[in-house]
Amino acid sequence: MIILFYAIALAGTYFFIFRRKVFDFVSAGFFGCVIYFMPGFHGLLFNPYYPDDFPIEPASFATYAVWIVALAGSIITGLIYNPGQLSPADRAEMLRPFTFPLSDIVINIILAFAFVIALASGGSELFSPDKNDVLSVQDRSIILFAILSQASLVLFLVQKKYIAAIPSILAIAFLVFVGFRAELAISALSIIIWIAYRDGIMSFFRVRNLIPMVGIVFFLFAYKFLYISVKMGRWDMVSQTIQDSQFLSSIFLKSEPFITQSILNEVIARDFRISIDSFFMSF
């Protein structure tokens, strides 16, 4: 199965980069699957009873089947739905600013108010190195602040309004500091999709786009192992972690895709089932 997984992943990558004429949500969905199914290239997953160890459990046949079906489904969807490249007029329209200076100021004022409210609501727990303490105070005000931070950052950067984006950049930096990496990941992904849709996926083979993209991906994987030391102000521990001989392998082999797919593998291995009633009760 691992050979078939490699074949479909590589074929899909070739199709979405070199054959399909537009990069959109379907393309993003495929590459998202490739990233989250990264354990399929390695073949091993975590043993859920020994989460601190490196992956040691082989991915089951059924787990590979789930990955392959999801990748194949994305490719088939891309074949069926292919709107073609943007016309020069549409691309020119995307290059034009679509917010005004006054609206930019209003957005940043709202963001500042949201930050103050979130800070007052979360209090000192937001600065705790224990993620459970941070999650315990994550209420609607913090969620709203996170959403505003993402939306405003994407809004300003796709228009190349770098000065107006400074408050949003600081807001995302604060969220990353307290332990929320998802906001940075979603913002970066949104900007990547926008640029790739406007200029084509091949534009990310240019150094000016490739280096920031690789840098952000590496940071998102690495910061998981550093943020506790950063919040404690223990820069000596940060340096020690980075210099560890297993640091580079750990940030990928102990990353979220391996953890998430290990859960899938264990659910399949144990033939875990729930009643259909549970689906309706969740609403």
Short mmCIF file of N, CA and C in Angstrom, two decimals, residues 15-16 20 24 26 72-84:
data_model
loop_
_atom_site.label_atom_id
_atom_site.label_comp_id
_atom_site.label_asym_id
_atom_site.label_seq_id
_atom_site.Cartn_x
_atom_site.Cartn_y
_atom_site.Cartn_z
N PHE A 15 0.04 16.70 -11.06
CA PHE A 15 -1.18 17.19 -11.71
C PHE A 15 -1.52 18.61 -11.24
N PHE A 16 -1.50 18.83 -9.93
CA PHE A 16 -1.93 20.13 -9.41
C PHE A 16 -0.90 21.23 -9.66
N ARG A 20 -2.94 21.23 -13.97
CA ARG A 20 -4.14 22.01 -13.71
C ARG A 20 -3.80 23.49 -13.84
N ASP A 24 -6.73 26.58 -6.53
CA ASP A 24 -7.89 27.04 -5.77
C ASP A 24 -8.09 26.17 -4.54
N VAL A 26 -9.59 23.42 -4.20
CA VAL A 26 -9.40 22.00 -4.46
C VAL A 26 -7.91 21.65 -4.39
N ALA A 72 -7.03 10.41 -3.78
CA ALA A 72 -7.63 10.14 -5.10
C ALA A 72 -8.89 10.98 -5.29
N GLY A 73 -9.68 11.14 -4.23
CA GLY A 73 -10.88 11.96 -4.33
C GLY A 73 -10.56 13.41 -4.67
N SER A 74 -9.48 13.93 -4.08
CA SER A 74 -9.07 15.31 -4.39
C SER A 74 -8.65 15.44 -5.85
N ILE A 75 -7.93 14.43 -6.35
CA ILE A 75 -7.48 14.48 -7.74
C ILE A 75 -8.68 14.41 -8.69
N ILE A 76 -9.61 13.51 -8.41
CA ILE A 76 -10.81 13.37 -9.25
C ILE A 76 -11.62 14.67 -9.24
N THR A 77 -11.75 15.28 -8.06
CA THR A 77 -12.46 16.55 -7.96
C THR A 77 -11.76 17.62 -8.81
N GLY A 78 -10.42 17.63 -8.76
CA GLY A 78 -9.66 18.59 -9.56
C GLY A 78 -9.83 18.37 -11.05
N LEU A 79 -10.01 17.12 -11.45
CA LEU A 79 -10.23 16.81 -12.87
C LEU A 79 -11.62 17.27 -13.32
N ILE A 80 -12.61 17.07 -12.45
CA ILE A 80 -13.99 17.43 -12.80
C ILE A 80 -14.18 18.94 -12.76
N TYR A 81 -13.67 19.56 -11.69
CA TYR A 81 -13.84 21.00 -11.52
C TYR A 81 -12.53 21.69 -11.84
N ASN A 82 -12.46 22.30 -13.00
CA ASN A 82 -11.24 22.98 -13.43
C ASN A 82 -11.63 24.27 -14.15
N PRO A 83 -11.78 25.37 -13.41
CA PRO A 83 -12.29 26.61 -14.02
C PRO A 83 -11.32 27.30 -14.96
N GLY A 84 -10.07 26.87 -15.01
CA GLY A 84 -9.11 27.50 -15.90
C GLY A 84 -8.44 28.71 -15.27
#
